[in-house]
Amino acid sequence: AQSVTQLDSHVSVSEGTPVLLRCNYSSSYSPSLFWYVQHPNKGLQLLLKYTSAATLVKGINGFEAEFKKSETSFHLTKPSAHMSDAAEYFCVVSDSGSARQLTFGSGTQLTVLP
Amino acid sequence: GAVVSQHPSWVICKSGTSVKIECRSLDFQATTMFWYRQFPKQSLMLMATSNEGSKATYEQGVEKDKFLINHASLTLSTLTVTSAHPEDSSFYICSARPPGQINYGYTFGSGTRLTVV
């Protein structure tokens, strides 16, 4: 069984300040972990993915995430927020025992203040 | 690469009518596609797994007679909402992944906003 917990439903930051979106997971197998971003009324865009290679994963638009097995975490960070980063972010897990299925976190709404 | 096209992007229909949503993989063949439903300010919930050439697999609680899925080719899956009611109003999203690439992130369609009036 696999599950994902996004610890914050809403995060608000000022433009130019760091972003931290938290995600914890549980998985019975070696997991693959993803962060997706969704803008209003749009589909999901893949930001980055972890698939058992380097634990620090760099994605698009300056985002990165670190896989910490001991903490079962996969937090998403960005050094400096931009107004265009305002969106909904989903942490997603897919374990090797269930390659067909993704499990989504509940989402974190990121607001960027001018 | 790995583009999934979903059509229409939005649709308004009258209660009692049926609506078809198409999901196409443009540059790869997808033997499996997934259909999700998303209510406002909520996460995505998997409705069903569409399998090319065979019956779809529905998640618990999803009415297979109401949400008809057809996966007639390796690049096209359709979701038909039959006898739509206002409570079916939602955002529907499909996804797929290039075959043999378990570690590749799934690609999602742009979604379809269904409003039943």
Coordinates of N, CA and C in Angstrom, one line a residue:
Chain A
A1 N 0.8 -1.2 0.0 CA 0.0 0.0 0.0 C 0.9 1.2 0.0
Q2 N 0.4 2.3 -0.6 CA 1.1 3.5 -0.7 C 0.2 4.7 -0.3
S3 N 0.8 5.7 0.2 CA 0.1 6.9 0.6 C 1.0 8.1 0.5
V4 N 0.3 9.3 0.4 CA 1.1 10.5 0.4 C 0.4 11.5 1.3
T5 N 1.1 12.3 2.0 CA 0.6 13.3 2.9 C 1.3 14.6 2.6
Q6 N 0.5 15.6 2.1 CA 1.0 16.9 1.9 C 0.6 17.7 3.2
L7 N 1.6 18.2 3.8 CA 1.4 18.7 5.2 C 0.7 20.0 5.2
D8 N 0.8 20.8 4.1 CA 0.2 22.1 4.1 C -0.8 22.2 3.0
S9 N -2.0 22.6 3.3 CA -3.0 22.7 2.2 C -2.8 24.1 1.4
H10 N -2.2 25.0 2.2 CA -2.0 26.3 1.6 C -0.7 26.9 2.1
V11 N 0.1 27.4 1.2 CA 1.4 28.1 1.5 C 1.4 29.4 0.8
S12 N 1.8 30.4 1.6 CA 1.8 31.8 1.0 C 3.2 32.4 1.3
V13 N 3.8 32.9 0.2 CA 5.2 33.4 0.3 C 5.2 34.7 -0.5
S14 N 6.2 35.5 -0.2 CA 6.4 36.8 -0.9 C 7.3 36.5 -2.1
E15 N 7.1 37.2 -3.2 CA 7.9 37.1 -4.4 C 9.4 37.3 -4.0
G16 N 10.2 36.4 -4.5 CA 11.7 36.5 -4.2 C 12.1 35.7 -3.0
T17 N 11.2 35.2 -2.2 CA 11.6 34.5 -1.0 C 11.5 33.0 -1.3
P18 N 12.1 32.1 -0.4 CA 12.1 30.7 -0.7 C 10.8 30.0 -0.6
V19 N 10.6 28.9 -1.3 CA 9.4 28.1 -1.3 C 9.7 26.8 -0.7
L20 N 8.9 26.3 0.2 CA 9.0 24.9 0.8 C 7.6 24.3 0.8
L21 N 7.4 23.3 0.0 CA 6.2 22.5 0.1 C 6.5 21.1 0.6
R22 N 5.8 20.7 1.6 CA 6.2 19.5 2.3 C 5.4 18.3 1.9
C23 N 6.1 17.2 1.8 CA 5.4 15.9 1.4 C 6.1 14.7 2.1
N24 N 5.2 13.9 2.7 CA 5.7 12.7 3.3 C 4.9 11.5 2.6
Y25 N 5.6 10.4 2.5 CA 5.0 9.3 1.8 C 5.2 8.0 2.6
S26 N 4.4 7.0 2.2 CA 4.6 5.6 2.7 C 4.5 4.7 1.5
S27 N 5.3 3.7 1.5 CA 5.3 2.8 0.4 C 5.8 1.4 0.8
S28 N 5.3 0.4 0.3 CA 5.7 -1.0 0.7 C 6.9 -1.4 -0.2
Y29 N 7.1 -0.7 -1.3 CA 8.2 -1.0 -2.2 C 9.1 0.2 -2.4
S30 N 10.1 0.0 -3.3 CA 10.9 1.2 -3.6 C 10.0 2.2 -4.4
P31 N 9.8 3.3 -3.9 CA 8.9 4.2 -4.6 C 9.5 5.1 -5.6
S32 N 8.7 5.5 -6.6 CA 9.0 6.6 -7.4 C 8.2 7.8 -6.9
L33 N 8.7 8.9 -6.9 CA 8.0 10.1 -6.4 C 8.1 11.2 -7.4
F34 N 7.0 11.9 -7.5 CA 6.8 13.0 -8.5 C 6.2 14.2 -7.8
W35 N 6.5 15.4 -8.4 CA 5.8 16.6 -8.1 C 5.2 17.1 -9.4
Y36 N 3.9 17.4 -9.3 CA 3.2 18.0 -10.4 C 2.7 19.3 -10.0
V37 N 2.6 20.2 -11.0 CA 2.0 21.5 -10.8 C 0.7 21.6 -11.7
Q38 N -0.3 22.3 -11.1 CA -1.5 22.5 -11.9 C -2.0 23.9 -11.8
H39 N -2.1 24.6 -12.9 CA -2.6 25.9 -13.0 C -4.1 25.8 -13.1
P40 N -4.9 26.8 -12.8 CA -6.4 26.7 -12.8 C -6.9 26.2 -14.1
N41 N -7.8 25.2 -14.0 CA -8.5 24.7 -15.2 C -7.5 24.1 -16.2
K42 N -6.4 23.6 -15.8 CA -5.4 23.0 -16.7 C -5.0 21.6 -16.2
G43 N -4.4 20.9 -17.1 CA -3.9 19.6 -16.7 C -2.7 19.7 -15.8
L44 N -2.1 18.6 -15.5 CA -0.9 18.6 -14.6 C 0.4 18.5 -15.4
Q45 N 1.3 19.3 -14.9 CA 2.7 19.3 -15.6 C 3.7 18.8 -14.6
L46 N 4.5 17.9 -15.1 CA 5.5 17.3 -14.3 C 6.6 18.3 -14.0
L47 N 6.9 18.5 -12.7 CA 8.0 19.3 -12.3 C 9.3 18.6 -12.2
L48 N 9.2 17.4 -11.5 CA 10.4 16.6 -11.3 C 10.0 15.2 -10.8
K49 N 11.0 14.3 -10.9 CA 10.7 12.9 -10.4 C 11.9 12.3 -9.8
Y50 N 11.7 11.5 -8.8 CA 12.7 10.7 -8.2 C 12.5 9.2 -8.5
T51 N 13.5 8.6 -9.1 CA 13.3 7.1 -9.4 C 14.5 6.3 -9.0
S52 N 15.0 6.5 -7.8 CA 16.1 5.7 -7.2 C 17.5 6.0 -7.7
A53 N 17.6 7.1 -8.3 CA 18.9 7.6 -8.7 C 19.4 8.6 -7.7
A54 N 19.8 9.8 -8.1 CA 20.3 10.8 -7.2 C 19.2 11.2 -6.2
T55 N 19.5 11.4 -5.0 CA 18.4 11.8 -4.0 C 18.0 13.2 -4.1
L56 N 18.9 14.1 -4.6 CA 18.5 15.4 -4.9 C 18.2 15.6 -6.3
V57 N 16.9 15.9 -6.5 CA 16.4 16.0 -7.9 C 16.1 17.4 -8.3
K58 N 16.6 17.8 -9.5 CA 16.4 19.1 -10.0 C 15.3 19.0 -11.1
G59 N 14.4 20.0 -11.0 CA 13.3 20.0 -12.0 C 13.3 21.2 -12.8
I60 N 12.1 21.5 -13.4 CA 12.0 22.7 -14.2 C 11.7 23.9 -13.4
N61 N 11.9 25.0 -14.0 CA 11.5 26.3 -13.3 C 12.2 26.5 -12.0
G62 N 13.4 26.0 -11.8 CA 14.2 26.2 -10.6 C 13.8 25.4 -9.4
F63 N 12.8 24.5 -9.5 CA 12.4 23.7 -8.4 C 13.3 22.5 -8.2
E64 N 13.5 22.0 -7.0 CA 14.2 20.8 -6.7 C 13.6 20.2 -5.5
A65 N 13.8 18.9 -5.3 CA 13.3 18.1 -4.2 C 14.4 17.1 -3.8
E66 N 14.3 16.8 -2.5 CA 15.3 15.9 -1.9 C 14.6 14.7 -1.4
F67 N 14.9 13.5 -1.8 CA 14.4 12.3 -1.3 C 15.1 11.9 0.0
K68 N 14.4 11.8 1.1 CA 15.0 11.4 2.3 C 14.3 10.1 2.9
K69 N 15.0 9.0 2.6 CA 14.3 7.7 3.0 C 14.1 7.6 4.5
S70 N 15.1 8.1 5.3 CA 15.0 8.0 6.7 C 13.8 8.8 7.3
E71 N 13.5 9.8 6.6 CA 12.3 10.7 7.0 C 11.1 10.4 6.2
T72 N 11.2 9.6 5.2 CA 10.1 9.3 4.3 C 9.5 10.6 3.8
S73 N 10.4 11.5 3.3 CA 10.0 12.8 2.9 C 10.5 13.1 1.5
F74 N 9.8 14.0 0.8 CA 10.2 14.4 -0.5 C 9.7 15.8 -0.7
H75 N 10.3 16.7 0.0 CA 9.9 18.1 0.1 C 10.3 18.9 -1.2
L76 N 9.5 19.8 -1.7 CA 9.8 20.6 -2.9 C 10.2 21.9 -2.4
T77 N 11.3 22.4 -3.1 CA 11.8 23.7 -2.7 C 12.2 24.5 -3.9
K78 N 12.2 25.8 -3.7 CA 12.7 26.7 -4.8 C 13.3 27.9 -4.1
P79 N 14.5 28.4 -4.4 CA 15.2 29.4 -3.7 C 14.4 30.8 -3.7
S80 N 13.8 31.1 -4.8 CA 13.2 32.4 -5.0 C 11.9 32.3 -5.8
A81 N 10.8 32.6 -5.1 CA 9.5 32.4 -5.7 C 9.2 33.5 -6.8
H82 N 8.5 33.1 -7.8 CA 8.1 34.0 -8.8 C 6.6 34.0 -8.9
M83 N 6.0 35.2 -9.3 CA 4.6 35.3 -9.4 C 3.9 34.1 -10.2
S84 N 4.6 33.7 -11.2 CA 4.1 32.6 -12.1 C 4.1 31.3 -11.4
D85 N 4.7 31.2 -10.2 CA 4.7 29.9 -9.5 C 3.4 29.6 -8.8
A86 N 2.6 30.7 -8.7 CA 1.3 30.5 -8.0 C 0.5 29.4 -8.7
A87 N 0.1 28.4 -8.0 CA -0.6 27.2 -8.6 C -0.8 26.2 -7.5
E88 N -1.4 25.1 -7.9 CA -1.6 23.9 -7.0 C -0.5 22.9 -7.3
Y89 N 0.0 22.4 -6.2 CA 1.1 21.4 -6.4 C 0.7 20.1 -5.8
F90 N 1.0 19.0 -6.5 CA 0.7 17.7 -6.0 C 1.9 16.8 -5.9
C91 N 2.1 16.2 -4.8 CA 3.1 15.2 -4.5 C 2.5 13.8 -4.9
V92 N 3.2 13.0 -5.6 CA 2.6 11.8 -6.1 C 3.6 10.6 -5.9
V93 N 3.1 9.5 -5.5 CA 3.9 8.3 -5.3 C 3.4 7.2 -6.2
S94 N 4.4 6.4 -6.7 CA 4.1 5.2 -7.4 C 5.1 4.2 -7.0
D95 N 4.7 3.1 -6.4 CA 5.7 2.1 -5.9 C 5.9 1.0 -7.0
S96 N 7.0 0.4 -6.9 CA 7.3 -0.6 -7.9 C 6.4 -1.8 -7.9
G97 N 5.7 -2.0 -6.8 CA 4.8 -3.1 -6.8 C 3.4 -2.8 -7.4
S98 N 3.3 -1.5 -7.8 CA 2.0 -1.1 -8.4 C 2.3 -0.1 -9.5
A99 N 3.0 -0.5 -10.5 CA 3.5 0.4 -11.5 C 2.4 1.1 -12.2
R100 N 1.2 0.5 -12.2 CA 0.1 1.1 -13.0 C -0.5 2.3 -12.3
Q101 N -0.3 2.4 -11.0 CA -1.2 3.4 -10.3 C -0.4 4.4 -9.5
L102 N -0.9 5.7 -9.7 CA -0.3 6.8 -8.9 C -1.3 7.1 -7.7
T103 N -0.6 7.5 -6.6 CA -1.4 8.0 -5.5 C -1.1 9.4 -5.3
F104 N -2.1 10.2 -5.3 CA -1.9 11.7 -5.2 C -2.0 12.2 -3.8
G105 N -1.2 13.2 -3.4 CA -1.5 13.9 -2.2 C -2.6 14.8 -2.4
S106 N -3.0 15.5 -1.3 CA -4.2 16.3 -1.4 C -4.0 17.6 -2.0
G107 N -2.7 18.0 -2.3 CA -2.4 19.2 -2.9 C -2.1 20.3 -2.0
T108 N -1.2 21.2 -2.5 CA -0.9 22.4 -1.7 C -1.0 23.6 -2.7
Q109 N -1.9 24.6 -2.2 CA -2.1 25.8 -3.0 C -1.0 26.8 -2.7
L110 N -0.2 27.2 -3.6 CA 0.9 28.1 -3.4 C 0.4 29.5 -3.9
T111 N 0.5 30.5 -3.0 CA 0.2 31.8 -3.3 C 1.5 32.6 -3.2
V112 N 1.7 33.5 -4.2 CA 2.9 34.3 -4.2 C 2.5 35.8 -4.1
L113 N 2.9 36.4 -3.1 CA 2.5 37.8 -2.9 C 3.5 38.8 -3.5
P114 N 3.0 39.9 -4.0 CA 4.0 40.8 -4.7 C 4.8 41.6 -3.6
Chain B
G1 N 8.5 15.1 -26.2 CA 7.8 13.9 -26.5 C 6.8 13.6 -25.4
A2 N 6.0 12.5 -25.5 CA 5.0 12.0 -24.6 C 3.9 13.0 -24.3
V3 N 3.2 13.4 -25.4 CA 2.2 14.4 -25.3 C 0.8 13.6 -25.3
V4 N 0.0 14.1 -24.4 CA -1.4 13.6 -24.3 C -2.4 14.7 -24.6
S5 N -3.2 14.5 -25.5 CA -4.2 15.6 -25.9 C -5.6 15.2 -25.5
Q6 N -6.3 16.1 -24.8 CA -7.6 15.8 -24.3 C -8.6 16.8 -24.9
H7 N -9.7 16.3 -25.3 CA -10.7 17.2 -26.0 C -12.1 16.7 -25.6
P8 N -13.1 17.6 -25.4 CA -12.9 19.1 -25.4 C -12.3 19.6 -24.1
S9 N -11.9 20.8 -24.0 CA -11.4 21.4 -22.8 C -12.5 21.8 -21.9
W10 N -13.6 22.1 -22.4 CA -14.8 22.4 -21.6 C -16.0 22.0 -22.3
V11 N -17.1 21.7 -21.6 CA -18.3 21.3 -22.2 C -19.5 21.6 -21.3
I12 N -20.5 22.1 -21.8 CA -21.8 22.3 -21.0 C -22.8 21.5 -21.6
C13 N -23.5 20.7 -20.9 CA -24.6 19.9 -21.4 C -25.8 19.9 -20.5
K14 N -26.9 19.5 -21.1 CA -28.2 19.5 -20.3 C -28.3 18.2 -19.6
S15 N -28.9 18.3 -18.5 CA -29.1 17.1 -17.7 C -29.8 16.0 -18.5
G16 N -29.4 14.8 -18.4 CA -30.0 13.7 -19.1 C -29.3 13.3 -20.4
T17 N -28.4 14.2 -20.9 CA -27.7 13.9 -22.1 C -26.4 13.2 -21.8
S18 N -25.7 12.8 -22.9 CA -24.4 12.1 -22.7 C -23.3 13.0 -23.3
V19 N -22.2 12.8 -22.7 CA -21.0 13.6 -23.2 C -19.8 12.7 -23.3
K20 N -19.1 12.9 -24.5 CA -17.9 12.1 -24.7 C -16.7 12.9 -24.6
I21 N -15.7 12.4 -23.9 CA -14.4 13.1 -23.7 C -13.3 12.2 -24.4
E22 N -12.5 12.8 -25.2 CA -11.4 12.0 -25.8 C -10.1 12.3 -25.2
C23 N -9.3 11.2 -25.2 CA -7.9 11.3 -24.7 C -7.0 10.6 -25.7
R24 N -6.1 11.4 -26.3 CA -5.2 10.8 -27.3 C -3.7 10.9 -26.9
S25 N -3.0 9.9 -27.2 CA -1.5 10.0 -27.0 C -1.0 10.3 -28.4
L26 N -0.3 11.4 -28.5 CA 0.1 12.0 -29.8 C 1.3 11.4 -30.4
D27 N 2.3 11.0 -29.6 CA 3.6 10.6 -30.1 C 4.1 9.3 -29.5
F28 N 3.1 8.5 -28.9 CA 3.5 7.2 -28.4 C 2.2 6.4 -28.3
Q29 N 2.4 5.1 -28.2 CA 1.2 4.2 -28.1 C 1.0 3.9 -26.7
A30 N -0.2 4.0 -26.3 CA -0.6 3.8 -24.9 C -1.6 2.6 -24.7
T31 N -1.1 1.5 -24.3 CA -2.0 0.4 -24.1 C -2.8 0.6 -22.8
T32 N -2.4 1.5 -22.0 CA -3.1 1.8 -20.8 C -3.2 3.3 -20.6
M33 N -4.4 3.8 -20.3 CA -4.7 5.2 -20.0 C -5.5 5.2 -18.7
F34 N -5.4 6.3 -18.1 CA -6.1 6.5 -16.8 C -7.0 7.7 -16.8
W35 N -8.1 7.5 -16.2 CA -9.1 8.6 -16.1 C -9.3 9.0 -14.6
Y36 N -9.1 10.3 -14.4 CA -9.3 10.9 -13.1 C -10.4 11.9 -13.1
R37 N -10.9 12.1 -11.9 CA -11.9 13.1 -11.6 C -11.4 14.0 -10.5
Q38 N -11.6 15.3 -10.7 CA -11.2 16.3 -9.7 C -12.3 17.3 -9.4
F39 N -12.7 17.3 -8.1 CA -13.6 18.2 -7.6 C -12.9 19.5 -7.2
P40 N -13.6 20.6 -7.2 CA -12.9 21.9 -6.9 C -12.1 21.9 -5.6
K41 N -10.9 22.3 -5.7 CA -10.0 22.4 -4.6 C -9.7 21.1 -3.9
Q42 N -9.8 20.0 -4.7 CA -9.5 18.7 -4.2 C -8.5 18.0 -5.1
S43 N -8.0 16.9 -4.6 CA -7.0 16.2 -5.4 C -7.6 15.3 -6.5
L44 N -6.8 14.7 -7.3 CA -7.3 13.8 -8.3 C -7.7 12.5 -7.7
M45 N -8.8 11.9 -8.2 CA -9.2 10.6 -7.8 C -9.3 9.7 -9.0
L46 N -8.6 8.6 -9.0 CA -8.6 7.7 -10.1 C -10.0 7.1 -10.2
M47 N -10.6 7.2 -11.4 CA -11.9 6.6 -11.7 C -11.7 5.2 -12.3
A48 N -10.8 5.1 -13.3 CA -10.8 3.8 -14.0 C -9.5 3.8 -14.8
T49 N -9.1 2.6 -15.1 CA -7.9 2.3 -15.9 C -8.4 1.8 -17.3
S50 N -8.1 2.4 -18.3 CA -8.5 2.1 -19.7 C -7.5 1.2 -20.3
N51 N -7.9 0.0 -20.8 CA -7.0 -1.0 -21.4 C -7.4 -1.2 -22.8
E52 N -6.4 -1.0 -23.7 CA -6.6 -1.2 -25.1 C -7.1 -2.6 -25.5
G53 N -8.2 -2.7 -26.1 CA -8.7 -4.0 -26.6 C -9.4 -4.8 -25.5
S54 N -9.5 -4.3 -24.3 CA -10.2 -5.0 -23.3 C -11.0 -4.1 -22.4
K55 N -11.7 -4.7 -21.5 CA -12.6 -3.9 -20.6 C -11.8 -3.0 -19.7
A56 N -12.4 -1.9 -19.3 CA -11.7 -1.0 -18.4 C -11.8 -1.5 -17.0
T57 N -10.9 -1.1 -16.1 CA -11.0 -1.5 -14.7 C -11.4 -0.3 -13.9
Y58 N -12.5 -0.4 -13.2 CA -13.1 0.7 -12.5 C -12.7 0.6 -11.0
E59 N -12.5 1.8 -10.5 CA -12.2 1.9 -9.0 C -13.5 1.7 -8.3
Q60 N -13.3 1.3 -7.0 CA -14.5 1.1 -6.2 C -15.4 2.3 -6.1
G61 N -16.7 2.2 -6.3 CA -17.6 3.3 -6.1 C -17.8 4.0 -7.4
V62 N -17.1 3.7 -8.5 CA -17.4 4.3 -9.8 C -18.3 3.5 -10.6
E63 N -19.4 4.1 -11.1 CA -20.4 3.4 -11.8 C -20.0 3.1 -13.2
K64 N -19.7 1.9 -13.6 CA -19.3 1.6 -14.9 C -20.3 1.8 -16.0
D65 N -21.6 1.7 -15.6 CA -22.6 2.0 -16.6 C -22.8 3.5 -16.9
K66 N -22.4 4.3 -15.9 CA -22.5 5.7 -16.1 C -21.3 6.3 -16.8
F67 N -20.2 5.8 -16.5 CA -18.9 6.3 -17.1 C -18.4 5.2 -18.0
L68 N -18.7 5.3 -19.2 CA -18.4 4.3 -20.2 C -17.0 4.6 -20.8
I69 N -16.1 3.6 -20.8 CA -14.8 3.8 -21.3 C -14.5 2.9 -22.4
N70 N -14.0 3.5 -23.5 CA -13.6 2.7 -24.7 C -12.2 3.0 -25.1
H71 N -11.4 2.0 -25.3 CA -10.0 2.1 -25.7 C -9.8 1.3 -26.9
A72 N -10.3 1.8 -28.0 CA -10.4 1.1 -29.3 C -9.1 1.0 -30.0
S73 N -8.2 1.9 -29.7 CA -6.9 1.9 -30.4 C -5.8 2.2 -29.5
L74 N -4.6 2.1 -29.9 CA -3.4 2.3 -29.0 C -3.2 3.8 -28.7
T75 N -3.9 4.7 -29.4 CA -3.7 6.1 -29.1 C -5.0 6.8 -28.7
L76 N -6.0 6.1 -28.5 CA -7.3 6.8 -28.2 C -8.1 6.1 -27.1
S77 N -8.4 6.8 -26.1 CA -9.4 6.3 -25.1 C -10.5 7.4 -25.0
T78 N -11.7 6.9 -24.8 CA -12.8 7.9 -24.6 C -13.6 7.5 -23.3
L79 N -14.0 8.6 -22.7 CA -14.9 8.5 -21.5 C -16.2 9.1 -21.9
T80 N -17.3 8.4 -21.8 CA -18.6 8.9 -22.0 C -19.4 9.0 -20.7
V81 N -19.8 10.1 -20.4 CA -20.6 10.3 -19.2 C -22.1 10.2 -19.7
T82 N -22.8 9.1 -19.3 CA -24.1 8.9 -19.8 C -25.2 9.5 -18.8
S83 N -26.2 9.9 -19.4 CA -27.3 10.5 -18.6 C -26.8 11.4 -17.5
A84 N -26.1 12.4 -18.0 CA -25.4 13.3 -17.0 C -26.3 14.1 -16.1
H85 N -25.9 14.2 -14.9 CA -26.6 15.0 -13.9 C -25.7 16.1 -13.3
P86 N -26.3 17.1 -12.7 CA -25.5 18.2 -12.2 C -24.4 17.7 -11.3
E87 N -24.6 16.6 -10.5 CA -23.5 16.1 -9.6 C -22.3 15.5 -10.4
D88 N -22.5 15.3 -11.7 CA -21.4 14.8 -12.5 C -20.5 16.0 -12.9
S89 N -20.9 17.2 -12.7 CA -20.1 18.3 -13.0 C -18.8 18.2 -12.3
S90 N -17.7 18.3 -13.1 CA -16.4 18.1 -12.4 C -15.3 18.4 -13.5
F91 N -14.1 18.2 -13.1 CA -12.9 18.3 -14.0 C -12.4 16.9 -14.2
Y92 N -12.4 16.5 -15.5 CA -11.9 15.1 -15.8 C -10.6 15.2 -16.5
I93 N -9.7 14.4 -16.1 CA -8.3 14.4 -16.6 C -7.9 13.0 -17.0
C94 N -7.2 12.8 -18.1 CA -6.7 11.5 -18.5 C -5.2 11.6 -18.4
S95 N -4.6 10.4 -18.3 CA -3.1 10.4 -18.3 C -2.6 9.1 -18.9
A96 N -1.4 9.1 -19.4 CA -0.8 7.9 -20.0 C 0.7 8.0 -19.8
R97 N 1.4 6.9 -20.1 CA 2.8 6.9 -20.0 C 3.4 6.0 -21.1
P98 N 4.5 6.5 -21.7 CA 5.1 5.6 -22.8 C 5.3 4.2 -22.3
P99 N 5.1 3.2 -23.1 CA 5.2 1.8 -22.6 C 6.7 1.5 -22.3
G100 N 6.8 0.7 -21.3 CA 8.1 0.2 -20.9 C 9.0 1.2 -20.1
Q101 N 8.4 2.3 -19.8 CA 9.1 3.4 -19.1 C 8.5 3.6 -17.7
I102 N 8.7 2.6 -16.8 CA 8.1 2.7 -15.5 C 8.5 3.9 -14.7
N103 N 9.7 4.3 -14.9 CA 10.3 5.5 -14.2 C 10.0 6.8 -14.8
Y104 N 9.3 6.8 -15.9 CA 8.9 8.0 -16.6 C 7.7 8.6 -16.0
G105 N 7.7 9.9 -15.8 CA 6.5 10.5 -15.2 C 5.3 10.4 -16.2
Y106 N 4.2 10.2 -15.6 CA 3.0 10.1 -16.4 C 2.7 11.5 -17.0
T107 N 2.2 11.5 -18.2 CA 1.8 12.7 -18.9 C 0.3 12.8 -18.8
F108 N -0.2 14.0 -18.5 CA -1.6 14.3 -18.3 C -2.1 15.1 -19.4
G109 N -3.4 14.9 -19.8 CA -4.1 15.8 -20.7 C -4.4 17.1 -20.0
S110 N -4.9 18.0 -20.7 CA -5.2 19.3 -20.2 C -6.5 19.4 -19.4
G111 N -7.2 18.3 -19.4 CA -8.4 18.3 -18.6 C -9.6 18.8 -19.4
T112 N -10.8 18.3 -18.9 CA -12.1 18.7 -19.5 C -13.0 19.2 -18.3
R113 N -13.4 20.4 -18.4 CA -14.4 20.9 -17.4 C -15.8 20.6 -17.9
L114 N -16.5 19.7 -17.2 CA -17.8 19.4 -17.5 C -18.8 20.1 -16.6
T115 N -19.7 20.8 -17.2 CA -20.8 21.4 -16.4 C -22.1 20.9 -16.9
V116 N -22.9 20.3 -16.0 CA -24.2 19.8 -16.4 C -25.3 20.7 -15.8
V117 N -26.1 21.2 -16.7 CA -27.1 22.2 -16.2 C -28.5 21.6 -16.3

